[in-house]
PDB file of C-alpha atoms in Angstrom:
ATOM      1  CA  MET A 636      41.744 -12.082 -11.057  1.00  0.00           C
ATOM      2  CA  LYS A 637      40.500 -12.467 -14.894  1.00  0.00           C
ATOM      3  CA  THR A 638      38.947 -15.849 -16.026  1.00  0.00           C
ATOM      4  CA  PRO A 639      40.566 -17.142 -18.774  1.00  0.00           C
ATOM      5  CA  ASP A 640      38.720 -17.798 -22.069  1.00  0.00           C
ATOM      6  CA  ASN A 641      40.191 -21.162 -22.427  1.00  0.00           C
ATOM      7  CA  TRP A 642      38.799 -23.533 -19.867  1.00  0.00           C
ATOM      8  CA  GLU A 643      41.782 -25.540 -20.068  1.00  0.00           C
ATOM      9  CA  ASP A 644      44.195 -22.648 -19.641  1.00  0.00           C
ATOM     10  CA  PRO A 645      46.333 -23.614 -16.565  1.00  0.00           C
ATOM     11  CA  THR A 646      46.318 -20.035 -15.530  1.00  0.00           C
ATOM     12  CA  PRO A 647      47.053 -20.034 -11.574  1.00  0.00           C
ATOM     13  CA  VAL A 648      44.363 -20.633  -9.459  1.00  0.00           C
ATOM     14  CA  PRO A 649      43.343 -18.463  -6.330  1.00  0.00           C
ATOM     15  CA  LEU A 650      42.220 -19.841  -3.271  1.00  0.00           C
ATOM     16  CA  VAL A 651      39.141 -18.029  -3.027  1.00  0.00           C
ATOM     17  CA  THR A 652      37.328 -18.221  -6.246  1.00  0.00           C
ATOM     18  CA  SER A 653      34.236 -17.001  -8.194  1.00  0.00           C
ATOM     19  CA  CYS A 654      31.221 -19.083  -9.081  1.00  0.00           C
ATOM     20  CA  LYS A 655      32.547 -19.132 -12.552  1.00  0.00           C
ATOM     21  CA  GLN A 656      35.738 -19.901 -11.960  1.00  0.00           C
ATOM     22  CA  ALA A 657      34.331 -22.584  -9.549  1.00  0.00           C
ATOM     23  CA  ALA A 658      32.445 -24.367 -12.497  1.00  0.00           C
ATOM     24  CA  ARG A 659      35.807 -23.987 -14.610  1.00  0.00           C
ATOM     25  CA  LEU A 660      37.333 -26.111 -12.211  1.00  0.00           C
ATOM     26  CA  VAL A 661      34.288 -28.261 -11.912  1.00  0.00           C
ATOM     27  CA  SER A 662      34.221 -29.149 -15.109  1.00  0.00           C
ATOM     28  CA  VAL A 663      37.955 -29.457 -15.738  1.00  0.00           C
ATOM     29  CA  SER A 664      38.018 -32.072 -12.970  1.00  0.00           C
ATOM     30  CA  PHE A 665      36.044 -34.371 -15.209  1.00  0.00           C
ATOM     31  CA  GLU A 666      38.646 -34.009 -18.051  1.00  0.00           C
ATOM     32  CA  ARG A 667      41.975 -34.238 -15.958  1.00  0.00           C
ATOM     33  CA  ARG A 668      43.238 -34.792 -12.423  1.00  0.00           C
ATOM     34  CA  LEU A 669      43.260 -31.173 -10.709  1.00  0.00           C
ATOM     35  CA  THR A 670      46.163 -29.805  -9.198  1.00  0.00           C
ATOM     36  CA  LEU A 671      46.141 -29.457  -5.475  1.00  0.00           C
ATOM     37  CA  ARG A 672      46.038 -25.722  -5.315  1.00  0.00           C
ATOM     38  CA  GLU A 673      42.979 -26.100  -8.222  1.00  0.00           C
ATOM     39  CA  TRP A 674      41.104 -28.817  -6.167  1.00  0.00           C
ATOM     40  CA  LEU A 675      41.345 -26.844  -2.688  1.00  0.00           C
ATOM     41  CA  SER A 676      40.378 -23.754  -4.614  1.00  0.00           C
ATOM     42  CA  MET A 677      37.255 -25.740  -5.966  1.00  0.00           C
ATOM     43  CA  ARG A 678      36.345 -27.440  -2.462  1.00  0.00           C
ATOM     44  CA  VAL A 679      36.756 -24.382  -0.717  1.00  0.00           C
ATOM     45  CA  HIS A 680      34.210 -22.657  -3.186  1.00  0.00           C
ATOM     46  CA  LEU A 681      32.128 -25.674  -3.018  1.00  0.00           C
ATOM     47  CA  MET A 682      31.902 -25.314   1.103  1.00  0.00           C
ATOM     48  CA  MET A 683      30.975 -21.617   1.176  1.00  0.00           C
ATOM     49  CA  CYS A 684      28.295 -21.576  -2.541  1.00  0.00           C
ATOM     50  CA  ARG A 685      25.157 -23.759  -2.329  1.00  0.00           C
ATOM     51  CA  THR A 686      24.324 -22.706  -5.840  1.00  0.00           C
ATOM     52  CA  CYS A 687      27.846 -23.928  -7.374  1.00  0.00           C
ATOM     53  CA  THR A 688      27.526 -27.171  -5.140  1.00  0.00           C
ATOM     54  CA  PHE A 689      24.071 -27.577  -6.792  1.00  0.00           C
ATOM     55  CA  TYR A 690      25.783 -27.356  -9.845  1.00  0.00           C
ATOM     56  CA  SER A 691      28.434 -29.812  -9.288  1.00  0.00           C
ATOM     57  CA  ARG A 692      25.805 -32.283  -8.528  1.00  0.00           C
ATOM     58  CA  GLN A 693      23.902 -31.800 -11.581  1.00  0.00           C
ATOM     59  CA  ILE A 694      26.865 -32.321 -13.691  1.00  0.00           C
ATOM     60  CA  ARG A 695      28.018 -35.410 -11.836  1.00  0.00           C
ATOM     61  CA  ALA A 696      24.607 -36.762 -12.584  1.00  0.00           C
ATOM     62  CA  LEU A 697      24.296 -35.823 -16.168  1.00  0.00           C
ATOM     63  CA  ARG A 698      27.836 -37.095 -16.612  1.00  0.00           C
ATOM     64  CA  ALA A 699      26.558 -40.466 -15.038  1.00  0.00           C
ATOM     65  CA  ILE A 700      23.121 -40.684 -17.226  1.00  0.00           C
ATOM     66  CA  PHE A 701      25.299 -40.124 -20.483  1.00  0.00           C
ATOM     67  CA  ILE A 702      27.738 -42.624 -19.255  1.00  0.00           C
ATOM     68  CA  ARG A 703      24.771 -45.039 -19.091  1.00  0.00           C
ATOM     69  CA  HIS A 704      23.234 -43.771 -22.150  1.00  0.00           C
ATOM     70  CA  GLU A 705      26.431 -44.428 -24.053  1.00  0.00           C
ATOM     71  CA  GLU A 706      26.753 -48.022 -22.906  1.00  0.00           C
ATOM     72  CA  ASN A 707      23.328 -48.862 -23.980  1.00  0.00           C
ATOM     73  CA  LEU A 708      23.758 -47.120 -27.482  1.00  0.00           C
ATOM     74  CA  SER A 709      27.052 -48.991 -27.994  1.00  0.00           C
ATOM     75  CA  ARG A 710      25.147 -52.520 -27.125  1.00  0.00           C
ATOM     76  CA  THR A 711      22.115 -51.306 -29.609  1.00  0.00           C
ATOM     77  CA  PRO A 712      22.818 -51.334 -33.839  1.00  0.00           C
ATOM     78  CA  PRO A 713      21.608 -48.277 -35.626  1.00  0.00           C
ATOM     79  CA  SER A 714      18.027 -48.430 -37.024  1.00  0.00           C
ATOM     80  CA  ASP A 715      17.438 -48.472 -40.832  1.00  0.00           C
ATOM     81  CA  GLU A 716      16.648 -44.785 -39.984  1.00  0.00           C
ATOM     82  CA  GLU A 717      19.349 -43.703 -38.204  1.00  0.00           C
ATOM     83  CA  LYS A 718      21.923 -45.293 -40.851  1.00  0.00           C
ATOM     84  CA  LEU A 719      23.447 -42.625 -43.450  1.00  0.00           C
ATOM     85  CA  THR A 720      22.430 -43.143 -46.906  1.00  0.00           C
ATOM     86  CA  ASP A 721      25.200 -44.171 -49.562  1.00  0.00           C
ATOM     87  CA  GLN A 722      24.611 -40.403 -50.836  1.00  0.00           C
ATOM     88  CA  ALA A 723      25.342 -38.779 -47.290  1.00  0.00           C
ATOM     89  CA  ARG A 724      28.325 -40.862 -47.063  1.00  0.00           C
ATOM     90  CA  ASP A 725      29.971 -40.048 -50.135  1.00  0.00           C
ATOM     91  CA  ARG A 726      29.171 -36.106 -49.578  1.00  0.00           C
ATOM     92  CA  ILE A 727      30.800 -36.798 -46.108  1.00  0.00           C
ATOM     93  CA  GLN A 728      34.402 -38.281 -47.690  1.00  0.00           C
ATOM     94  CA  LYS A 729      34.467 -35.787 -50.127  1.00  0.00           C
ATOM     95  CA  THR A 730      34.123 -32.987 -47.895  1.00  0.00           C
ATOM     96  CA  ILE A 731      37.105 -34.690 -45.658  1.00  0.00           C
ATOM     97  CA  HIS A 732      39.402 -34.810 -48.575  1.00  0.00           C
ATOM     98  CA  THR A 733      38.684 -31.486 -49.859  1.00  0.00           C
ATOM     99  CA  CYS A 734      39.178 -30.259 -46.726  1.00  0.00           C
ATOM    100  CA  SER A 735      42.872 -32.276 -45.800  1.00  0.00           C
TER     101      SER A 735
END
């Protein structure tokens, strides 16, 4: 079965998947709840494939790090170096208005 280019494509998933399809399902599982067939397909593959199991663990660890980092950033106000200049803010606003 050909893997869809669009990772959110709800194409039917075979119970035996390729590593590419399993990686897609691991990633999609963070965005939405998988269907039973998708979940079973992913779990069966992860039981058989050490590489994809490692990938899944790494993605989960990175996600946890990003979530913690995001919480820290939301509590810390930006420094003067991180703030946009008035000229940059004006250029962004002009670009947004021309694209609308």
